[in-house]
Structures are given as C-alpha cells and as structure tokens.
CSV table of C-alpha atoms in Angstrom, one decimal:
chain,number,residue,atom,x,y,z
A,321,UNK,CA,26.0,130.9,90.1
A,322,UNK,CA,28.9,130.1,87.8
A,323,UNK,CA,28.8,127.5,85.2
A,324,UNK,CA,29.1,123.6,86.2
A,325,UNK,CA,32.0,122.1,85.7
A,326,UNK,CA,31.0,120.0,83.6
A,327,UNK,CA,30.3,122.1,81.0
A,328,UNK,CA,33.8,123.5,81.1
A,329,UNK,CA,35.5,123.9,77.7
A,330,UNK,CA,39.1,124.7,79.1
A,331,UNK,CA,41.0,122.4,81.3
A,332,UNK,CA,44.6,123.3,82.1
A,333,UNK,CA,46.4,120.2,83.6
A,334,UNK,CA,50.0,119.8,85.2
A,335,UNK,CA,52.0,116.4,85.0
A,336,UNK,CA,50.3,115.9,81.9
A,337,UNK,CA,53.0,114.1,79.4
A,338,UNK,CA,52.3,110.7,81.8
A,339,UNK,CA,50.9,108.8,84.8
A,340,UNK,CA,47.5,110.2,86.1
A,341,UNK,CA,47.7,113.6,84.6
A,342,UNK,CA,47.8,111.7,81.0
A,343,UNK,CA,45.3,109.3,81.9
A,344,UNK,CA,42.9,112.2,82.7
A,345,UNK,CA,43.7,113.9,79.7
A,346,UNK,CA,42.5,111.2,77.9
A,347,UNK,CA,39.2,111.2,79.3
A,348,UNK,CA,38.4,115.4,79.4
A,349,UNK,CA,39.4,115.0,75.5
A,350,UNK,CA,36.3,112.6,75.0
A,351,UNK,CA,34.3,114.9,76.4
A,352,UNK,CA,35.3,117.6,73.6
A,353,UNK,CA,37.1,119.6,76.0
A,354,UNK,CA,40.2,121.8,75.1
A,355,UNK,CA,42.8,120.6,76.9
A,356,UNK,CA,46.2,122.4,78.1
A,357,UNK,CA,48.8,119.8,79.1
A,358,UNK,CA,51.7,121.4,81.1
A,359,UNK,CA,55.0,119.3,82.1
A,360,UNK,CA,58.5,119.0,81.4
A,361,UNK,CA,59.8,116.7,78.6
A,362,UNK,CA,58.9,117.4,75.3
A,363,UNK,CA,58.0,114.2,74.0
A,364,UNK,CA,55.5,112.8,76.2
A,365,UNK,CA,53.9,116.2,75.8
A,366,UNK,CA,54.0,115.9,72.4
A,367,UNK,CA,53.0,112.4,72.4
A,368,UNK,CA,49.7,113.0,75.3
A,369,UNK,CA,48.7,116.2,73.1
A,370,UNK,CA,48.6,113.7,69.6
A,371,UNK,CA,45.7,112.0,71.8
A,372,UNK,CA,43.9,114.8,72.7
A,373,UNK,CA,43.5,115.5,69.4
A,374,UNK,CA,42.9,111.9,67.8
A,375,UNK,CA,39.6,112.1,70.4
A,376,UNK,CA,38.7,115.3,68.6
A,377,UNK,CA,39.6,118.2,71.0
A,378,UNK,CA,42.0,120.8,70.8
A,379,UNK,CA,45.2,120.4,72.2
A,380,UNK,CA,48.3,122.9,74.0
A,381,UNK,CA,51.4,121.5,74.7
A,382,UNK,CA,53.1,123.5,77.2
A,383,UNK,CA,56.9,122.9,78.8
A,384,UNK,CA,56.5,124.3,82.2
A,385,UNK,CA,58.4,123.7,85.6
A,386,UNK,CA,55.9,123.9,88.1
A,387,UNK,CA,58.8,125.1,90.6
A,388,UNK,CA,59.5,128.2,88.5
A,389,UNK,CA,56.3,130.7,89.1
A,390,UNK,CA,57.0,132.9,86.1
A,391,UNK,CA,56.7,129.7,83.9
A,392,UNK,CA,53.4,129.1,85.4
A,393,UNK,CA,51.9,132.8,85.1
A,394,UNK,CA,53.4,132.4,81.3
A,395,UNK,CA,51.4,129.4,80.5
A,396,UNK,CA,48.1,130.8,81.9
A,397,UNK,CA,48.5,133.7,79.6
A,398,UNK,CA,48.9,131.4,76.8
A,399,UNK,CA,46.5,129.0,77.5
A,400,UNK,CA,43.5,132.3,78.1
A,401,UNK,CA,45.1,133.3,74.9
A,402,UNK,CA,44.9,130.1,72.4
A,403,UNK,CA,42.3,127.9,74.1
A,404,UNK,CA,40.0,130.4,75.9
A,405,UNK,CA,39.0,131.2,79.2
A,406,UNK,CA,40.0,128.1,81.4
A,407,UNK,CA,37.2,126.4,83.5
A,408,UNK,CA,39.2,124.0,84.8
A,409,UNK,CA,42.5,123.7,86.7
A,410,UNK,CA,44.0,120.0,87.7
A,411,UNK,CA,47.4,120.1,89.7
A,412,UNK,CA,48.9,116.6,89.7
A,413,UNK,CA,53.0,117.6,88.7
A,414,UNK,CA,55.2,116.2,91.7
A,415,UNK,CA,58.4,115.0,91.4
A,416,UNK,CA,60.3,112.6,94.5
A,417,UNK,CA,62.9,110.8,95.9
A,418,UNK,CA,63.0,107.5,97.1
A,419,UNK,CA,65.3,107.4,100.0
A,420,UNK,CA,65.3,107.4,103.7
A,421,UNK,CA,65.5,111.2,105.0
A,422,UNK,CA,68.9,110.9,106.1
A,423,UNK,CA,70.2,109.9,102.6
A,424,UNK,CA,68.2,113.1,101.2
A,425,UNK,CA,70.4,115.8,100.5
A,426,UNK,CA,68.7,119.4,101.9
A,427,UNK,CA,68.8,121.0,98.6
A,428,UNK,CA,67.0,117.7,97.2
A,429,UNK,CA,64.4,118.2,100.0
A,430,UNK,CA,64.1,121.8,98.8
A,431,UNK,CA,63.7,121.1,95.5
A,432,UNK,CA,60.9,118.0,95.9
A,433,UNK,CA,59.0,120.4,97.7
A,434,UNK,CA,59.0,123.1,95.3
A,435,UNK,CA,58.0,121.4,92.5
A,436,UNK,CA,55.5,119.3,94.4
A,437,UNK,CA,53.9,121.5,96.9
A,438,UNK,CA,54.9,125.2,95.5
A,439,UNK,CA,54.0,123.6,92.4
A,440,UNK,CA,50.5,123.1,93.4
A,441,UNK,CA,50.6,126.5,95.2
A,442,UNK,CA,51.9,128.3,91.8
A,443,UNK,CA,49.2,126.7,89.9
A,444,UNK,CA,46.1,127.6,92.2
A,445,UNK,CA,47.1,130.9,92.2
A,446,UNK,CA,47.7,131.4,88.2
A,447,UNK,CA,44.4,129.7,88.1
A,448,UNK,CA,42.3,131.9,90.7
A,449,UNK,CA,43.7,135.2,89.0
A,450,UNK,CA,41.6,133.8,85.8
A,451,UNK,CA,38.7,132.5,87.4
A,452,UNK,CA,38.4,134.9,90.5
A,453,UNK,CA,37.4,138.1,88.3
A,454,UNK,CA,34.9,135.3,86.0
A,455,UNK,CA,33.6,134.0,89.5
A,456,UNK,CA,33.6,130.6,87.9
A,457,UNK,CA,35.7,127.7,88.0
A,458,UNK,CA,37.0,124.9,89.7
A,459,UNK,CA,40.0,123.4,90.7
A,460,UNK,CA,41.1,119.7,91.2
A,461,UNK,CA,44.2,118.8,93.8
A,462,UNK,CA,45.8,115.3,93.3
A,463,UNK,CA,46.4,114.1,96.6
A,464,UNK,CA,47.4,110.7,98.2
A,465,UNK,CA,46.3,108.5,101.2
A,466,UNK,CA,49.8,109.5,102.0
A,467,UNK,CA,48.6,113.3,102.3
A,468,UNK,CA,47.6,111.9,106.2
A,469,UNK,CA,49.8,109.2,106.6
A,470,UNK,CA,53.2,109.3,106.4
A,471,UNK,CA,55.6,106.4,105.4
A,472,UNK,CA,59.6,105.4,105.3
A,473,UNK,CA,61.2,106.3,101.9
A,474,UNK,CA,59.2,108.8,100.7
A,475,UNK,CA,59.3,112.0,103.6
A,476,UNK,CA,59.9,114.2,100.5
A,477,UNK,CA,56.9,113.2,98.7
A,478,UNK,CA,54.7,112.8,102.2
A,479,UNK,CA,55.5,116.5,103.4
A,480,UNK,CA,54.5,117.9,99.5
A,481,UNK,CA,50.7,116.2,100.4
A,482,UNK,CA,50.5,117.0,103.6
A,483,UNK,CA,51.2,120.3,103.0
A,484,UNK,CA,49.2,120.7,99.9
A,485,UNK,CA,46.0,119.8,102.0
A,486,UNK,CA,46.7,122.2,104.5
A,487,UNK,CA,47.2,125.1,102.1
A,488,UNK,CA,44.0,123.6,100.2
A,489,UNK,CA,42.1,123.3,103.4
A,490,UNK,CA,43.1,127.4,104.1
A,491,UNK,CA,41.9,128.3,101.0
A,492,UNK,CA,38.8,127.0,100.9
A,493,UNK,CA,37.8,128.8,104.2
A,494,UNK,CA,39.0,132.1,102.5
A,495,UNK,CA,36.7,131.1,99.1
A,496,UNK,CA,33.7,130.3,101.1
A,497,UNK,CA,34.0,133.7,102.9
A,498,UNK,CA,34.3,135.5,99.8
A,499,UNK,CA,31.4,134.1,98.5
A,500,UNK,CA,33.2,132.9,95.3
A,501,UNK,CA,31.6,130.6,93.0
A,502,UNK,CA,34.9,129.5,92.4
A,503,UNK,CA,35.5,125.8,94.3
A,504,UNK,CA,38.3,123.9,94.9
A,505,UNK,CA,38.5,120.0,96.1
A,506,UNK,CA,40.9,117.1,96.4
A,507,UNK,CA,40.9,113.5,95.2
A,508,UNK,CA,43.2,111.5,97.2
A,509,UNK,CA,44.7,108.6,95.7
A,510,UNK,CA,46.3,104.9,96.2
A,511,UNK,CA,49.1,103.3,95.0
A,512,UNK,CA,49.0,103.4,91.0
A,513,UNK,CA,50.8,101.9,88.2
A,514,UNK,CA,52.1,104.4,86.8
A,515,UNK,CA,55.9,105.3,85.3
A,516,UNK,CA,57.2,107.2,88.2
A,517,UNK,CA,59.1,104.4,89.6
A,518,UNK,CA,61.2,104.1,86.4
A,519,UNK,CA,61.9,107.9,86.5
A,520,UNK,CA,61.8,108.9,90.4
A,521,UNK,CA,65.4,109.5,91.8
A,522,UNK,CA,65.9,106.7,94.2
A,523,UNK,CA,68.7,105.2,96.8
A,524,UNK,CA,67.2,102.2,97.2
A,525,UNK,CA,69.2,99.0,96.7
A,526,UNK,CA,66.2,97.5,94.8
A,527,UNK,CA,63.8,98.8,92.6
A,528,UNK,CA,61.1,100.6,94.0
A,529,UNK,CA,57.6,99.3,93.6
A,530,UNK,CA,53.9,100.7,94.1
A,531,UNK,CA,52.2,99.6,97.6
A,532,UNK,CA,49.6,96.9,96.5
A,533,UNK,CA,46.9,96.7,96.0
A,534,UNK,CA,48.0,98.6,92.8
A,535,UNK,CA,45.2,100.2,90.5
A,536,UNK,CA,45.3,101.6,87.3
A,537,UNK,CA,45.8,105.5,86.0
A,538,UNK,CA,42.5,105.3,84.4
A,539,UNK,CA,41.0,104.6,88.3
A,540,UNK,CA,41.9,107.8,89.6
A,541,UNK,CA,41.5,109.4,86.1
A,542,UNK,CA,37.8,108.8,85.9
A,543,UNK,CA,37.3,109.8,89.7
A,544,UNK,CA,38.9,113.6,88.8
A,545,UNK,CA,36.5,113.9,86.5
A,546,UNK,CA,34.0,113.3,88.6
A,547,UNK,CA,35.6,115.6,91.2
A,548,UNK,CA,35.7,118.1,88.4
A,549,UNK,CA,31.7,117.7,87.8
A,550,UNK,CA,31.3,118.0,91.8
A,551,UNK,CA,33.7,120.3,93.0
A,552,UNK,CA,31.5,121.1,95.7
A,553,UNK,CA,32.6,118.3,98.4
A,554,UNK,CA,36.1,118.7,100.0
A,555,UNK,CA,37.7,115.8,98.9
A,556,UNK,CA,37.3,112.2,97.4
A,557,UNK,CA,39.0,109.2,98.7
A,558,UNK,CA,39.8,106.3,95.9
A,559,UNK,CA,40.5,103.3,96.7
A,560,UNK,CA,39.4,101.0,99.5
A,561,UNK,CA,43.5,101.1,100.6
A,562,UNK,CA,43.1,104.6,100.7
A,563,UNK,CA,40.1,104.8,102.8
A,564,UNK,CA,41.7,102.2,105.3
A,565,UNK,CA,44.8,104.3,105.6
A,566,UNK,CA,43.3,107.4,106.4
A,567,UNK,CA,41.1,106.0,108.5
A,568,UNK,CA,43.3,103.8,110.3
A,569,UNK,CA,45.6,106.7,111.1
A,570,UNK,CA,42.8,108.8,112.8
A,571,UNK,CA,42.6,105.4,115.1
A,572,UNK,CA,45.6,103.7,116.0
A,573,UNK,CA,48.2,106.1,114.7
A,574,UNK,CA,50.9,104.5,116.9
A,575,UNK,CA,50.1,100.8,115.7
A,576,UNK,CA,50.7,102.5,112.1
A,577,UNK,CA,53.8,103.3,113.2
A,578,UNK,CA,55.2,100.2,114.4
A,579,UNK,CA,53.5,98.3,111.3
A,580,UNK,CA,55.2,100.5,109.2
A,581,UNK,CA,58.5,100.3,110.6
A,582,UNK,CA,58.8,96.8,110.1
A,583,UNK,CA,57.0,96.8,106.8
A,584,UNK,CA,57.2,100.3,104.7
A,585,UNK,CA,61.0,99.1,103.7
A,586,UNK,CA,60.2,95.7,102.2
A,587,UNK,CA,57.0,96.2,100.6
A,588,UNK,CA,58.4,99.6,98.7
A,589,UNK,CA,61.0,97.1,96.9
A,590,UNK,CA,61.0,94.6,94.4
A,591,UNK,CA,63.5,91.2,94.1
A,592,UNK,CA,65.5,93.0,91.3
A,593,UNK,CA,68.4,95.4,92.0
A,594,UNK,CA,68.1,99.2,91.3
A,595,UNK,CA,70.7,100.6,88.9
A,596,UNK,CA,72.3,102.6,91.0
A,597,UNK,CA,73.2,104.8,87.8
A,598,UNK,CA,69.9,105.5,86.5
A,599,UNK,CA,69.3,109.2,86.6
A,600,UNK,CA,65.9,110.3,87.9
A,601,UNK,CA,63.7,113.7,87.2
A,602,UNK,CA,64.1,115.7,90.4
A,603,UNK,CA,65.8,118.2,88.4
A,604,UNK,CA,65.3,117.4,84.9
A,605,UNK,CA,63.9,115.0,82.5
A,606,UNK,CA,65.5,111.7,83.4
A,607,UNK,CA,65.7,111.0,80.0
A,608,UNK,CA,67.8,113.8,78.6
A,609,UNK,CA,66.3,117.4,78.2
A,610,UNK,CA,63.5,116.2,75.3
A,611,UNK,CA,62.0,113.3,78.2
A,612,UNK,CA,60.4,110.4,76.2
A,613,UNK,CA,57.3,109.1,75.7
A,614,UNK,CA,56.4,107.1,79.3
A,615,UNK,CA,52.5,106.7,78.6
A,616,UNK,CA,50.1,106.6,81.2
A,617,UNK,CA,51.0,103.3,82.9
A,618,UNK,CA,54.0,101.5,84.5
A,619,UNK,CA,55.6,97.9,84.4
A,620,UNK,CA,52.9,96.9,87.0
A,621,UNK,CA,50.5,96.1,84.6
A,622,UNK,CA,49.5,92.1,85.6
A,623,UNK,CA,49.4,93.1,89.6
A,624,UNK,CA,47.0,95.9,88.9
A,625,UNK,CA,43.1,96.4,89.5
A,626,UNK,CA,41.6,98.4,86.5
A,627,UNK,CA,37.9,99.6,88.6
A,628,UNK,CA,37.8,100.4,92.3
A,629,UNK,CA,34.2,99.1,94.0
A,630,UNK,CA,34.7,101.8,96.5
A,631,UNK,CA,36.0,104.6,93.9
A,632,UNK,CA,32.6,104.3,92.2
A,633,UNK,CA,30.7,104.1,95.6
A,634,UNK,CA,32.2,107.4,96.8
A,635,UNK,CA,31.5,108.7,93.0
A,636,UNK,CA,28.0,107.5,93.2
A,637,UNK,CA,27.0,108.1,96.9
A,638,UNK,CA,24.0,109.7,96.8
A,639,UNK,CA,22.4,107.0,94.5
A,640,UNK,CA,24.5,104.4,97.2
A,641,UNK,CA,22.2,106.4,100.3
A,642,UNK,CA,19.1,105.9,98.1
A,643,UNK,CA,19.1,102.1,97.4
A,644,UNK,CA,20.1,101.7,100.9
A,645,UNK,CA,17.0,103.5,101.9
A,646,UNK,CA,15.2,101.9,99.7
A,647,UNK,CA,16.2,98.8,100.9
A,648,UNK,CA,16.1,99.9,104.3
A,649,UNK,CA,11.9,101.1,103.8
A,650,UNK,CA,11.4,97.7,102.0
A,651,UNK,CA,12.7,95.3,105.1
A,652,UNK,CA,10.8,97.4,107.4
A,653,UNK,CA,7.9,96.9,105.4
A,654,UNK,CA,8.4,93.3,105.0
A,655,UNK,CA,9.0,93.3,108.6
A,656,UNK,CA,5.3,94.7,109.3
A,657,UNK,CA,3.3,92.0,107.3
C-alpha cells in the first residue's frame, strides 16, 4: 500500500491566492506540509505563500492558468523539482459568470468551462503522471451541491461541476481496475463567503450574493483535509444545505424546479446595485495583471456560520455509528430490566 495521506509532505493546490483554496492552505501549512499554491494574480499568491511560511512550511508560488495545459505540465515539473515528490493534489481553480444563459456570450461559456472543468481535468492528469509510476497519492476535487443541482444564473459554473463529477466518477472506475493505490474523492460544498462575488464577471443588475445559509472558507477547508486523510470514500458532502439539495433533487426534482424559478433570481442578489463596470476574472485578474490580495473571505462575514454540525458528522461518521450503537445496546438493555 502507498503512504497515507496524511503523512504527505507535498501538496500542490489550484485557486490558491484566495477563497477556499487559501483557506486550505492555511491549514496543510500547520501541519508542516510543503505547499505549492497555483493561481493567477501575483499578489494574493504572494501574499497566501507569506502564510505558508509564517506557519513554518515551505512555500511555491506558482502563476498558472488552469485552462492552458502546458502551464499546468510546467508547474508539476517545478513543483517535483523544488518541493519534492507531490503527495497531494487539490483542484479548486474555477472561474464564472453570473448571468442568465442567454446573456452568456459562447466564447464566455467556452472559456468558464475550460478553466473550471478542463482545469480540473489538466490538473488530475499532471498529477496522476507523478503519482501513477509512485503508486501513491491522492487527489481532492472541490465540488458543489450544485455539481447535482442546477440553478438560474450560474449554468456556466453548474455544467463545470457536473461535469467534473462525471469525469471524477470515470476515473475512479479506471483506478480501481488498475489496482492503483492512487485515490481520488470529492468534497462537495455550500454556499461560502468567500471573494468571488467581488471578482466573478456578472450581468446582474444587483450584486450577487452567496445562497444562505453562508459558511465560512475555513468550513470546507478543514473538511478537504479530512478528505485528504481519507481519500478512500467517493465524496463528502458539507453542509446540512448541501446535503438537502442533493438530496432533494434525487426526490422531487420537478418541485426544485419550480421553487427555483421563482426563487434562484432574488435570493442570488443583494439590495445594492452592481457596477455594471466592474471588470471580472473570466479572462484575467480582475484587478489588473498583478490581482491583489482578496484573502480567504468575502464581505459576508456577519451572515456566516464558522462550524457545520453536519460537516463534522460526515467527518466523524464512524465514531457517529458507534455512539449510536452504543446508545442503541444501552436502551435495549435498559429496556430488558
């Protein structure tokens, strides 16, 4: 068998300079693992890798468009180079547009797509031709309860998910019948605070706004680690929204439908008008070609939940099935006298 994952030493992760990727960065670097950070925008890389290193671990910055495959192939050669063999691959880079479909331009489409979806497809693939020949390794897809349910507004960022989990799904089958110790699960997430709504292109009249309930980075953070330590189950669900969602859409998926169609425009939007100026990231950094420094969390701050009760539940659920059989023995027993 190969070595756990949570031993690894390496850990290559995409969308790194912000958001979720940079909330998981900061965690993996407690740990004292090496950690590559890959995104656009040279400041927030700059900025996540100053973390990684103020936590003690080593830190490599790398500007990378997950879209172009020769960027991606060039950064695992440097990371295998400077850090050492990777253990661990985390593919969270996506980029959007907030707009009915209509409203999206095709090359738009196109281009959400590849960085989200071929992106993720890019990054597997640079990652298996490392671990493959080690037969050791694991890596993490950052997916969405939107990955199974899709919503108005974001049909761009809804066929990237969808799509990743069926390429995910496919892979898995081939892995298993290669008998490779490398694995490969998903950890599919709620609505989250993080910057993307400042930086996403959007053609909404207002601003655009998270779902609620709203958790924090650190939330799905601290559950791909814990995928990352168990990369043996297919996928992890965060977020009692999440669950619900994915769920619900197995059962009524018509009812979702109508629900949403009267629902998915208003509760995407604040009160305050977009600026209908603001330039987004689809194809660059929406802040000029350096980026800036967004941090791990949005403007959402006061309307969101910083622990999930079911997040830990489906990180813990083993030790969940015990005390319930525990408790189950115990009124049974009680129950006899």
């Amino acid at each position: 068998m190969g070595r756990n994952p949570q031993h690894a030493r390496v850990a290559v992760i995409t969308g790194a300079s912000a958001g979720v990727g940079r909330a998981t960065a900061r965690l993996l670097a407690r740990r004292g693992i090496a950690i590559a950070l890959l995104a656009r925008g040279r400041k927030g890389l700059d900025a996540a890798a100053e973390e990684v290193r103020a936590a003690g671990s080593r830190a490599l910055p790398i500007e990378v468009d997950m879209a172009d495959y020769d960027q991606v192939v060039a950064a695992g050669r440097r990371v295998e180079s400077e850090l050492g063999p990777m253990d661990l691959w985390i593919n969270d880079a996506f980029s959007s547009i907030f707009a009915p479909f209509r409203q999206t331009r095709p090359e738009e489409f196109r281009r959400a797509m590849e960085v989200t979806y071929l992106g993720y497809v890019h990054g597997t693939r640079v990652a298996l031709d490392h671990m493959a020949p080690r037969d050791r390794g694991a890596i993490v897809q950052v997916g969405s309860a939107l990955a199974y349910r899709g919503i108005p507004l974001q049909a761009t960022y809804c066929a990237s998910k969808h799509a990743i989990v069926g390429f995910t799904e496919a892979l898995r089958c081939e892995l298993m019948h290669d008998r490779s110790n490398v694995k490969v699960t998903m950890v599919h997430l709620p609505a989250l605070n993080t910057p993307q709504f400042d930086w996403l292109a959007s053609r909404l009249s207002r601003h655009a706004q998270p779902v609620p309930p709203i958790y924090q980075p650190v939330v799905a953070a601290r559950a791909i680690v814990a995928a990352a330590d168990r990369p043996g189950r297919r996928a992890y669900w965060v977020g009692a929204s999440t669950a619900l969602t994915i769920l619900g859409n197995r059962l009524a998926p018509g009812l979702l439908d109508r629900y949403l169609a009267r629902t998915g425009y208003q509760s995407q939007q604040t009160d305050q008008p977009a600026d209908p100026h603001r330039p987004g990231n689809l194809w660059l950094p929406a802040d000029g070609p350096q980026g800036r420094d967004h941090g791990a969390q949005g403007e959402f701050s006061g309307r969101s939940h910083p622990h999930s009760a079911q997040a830990w539940l489906s990180r813990h659920r083993f030790l969940t099935a015990a005390g319930l059989a525990a408790a189950t023995a115990g009124t049974v027993a009680w129950r006899r006298h």
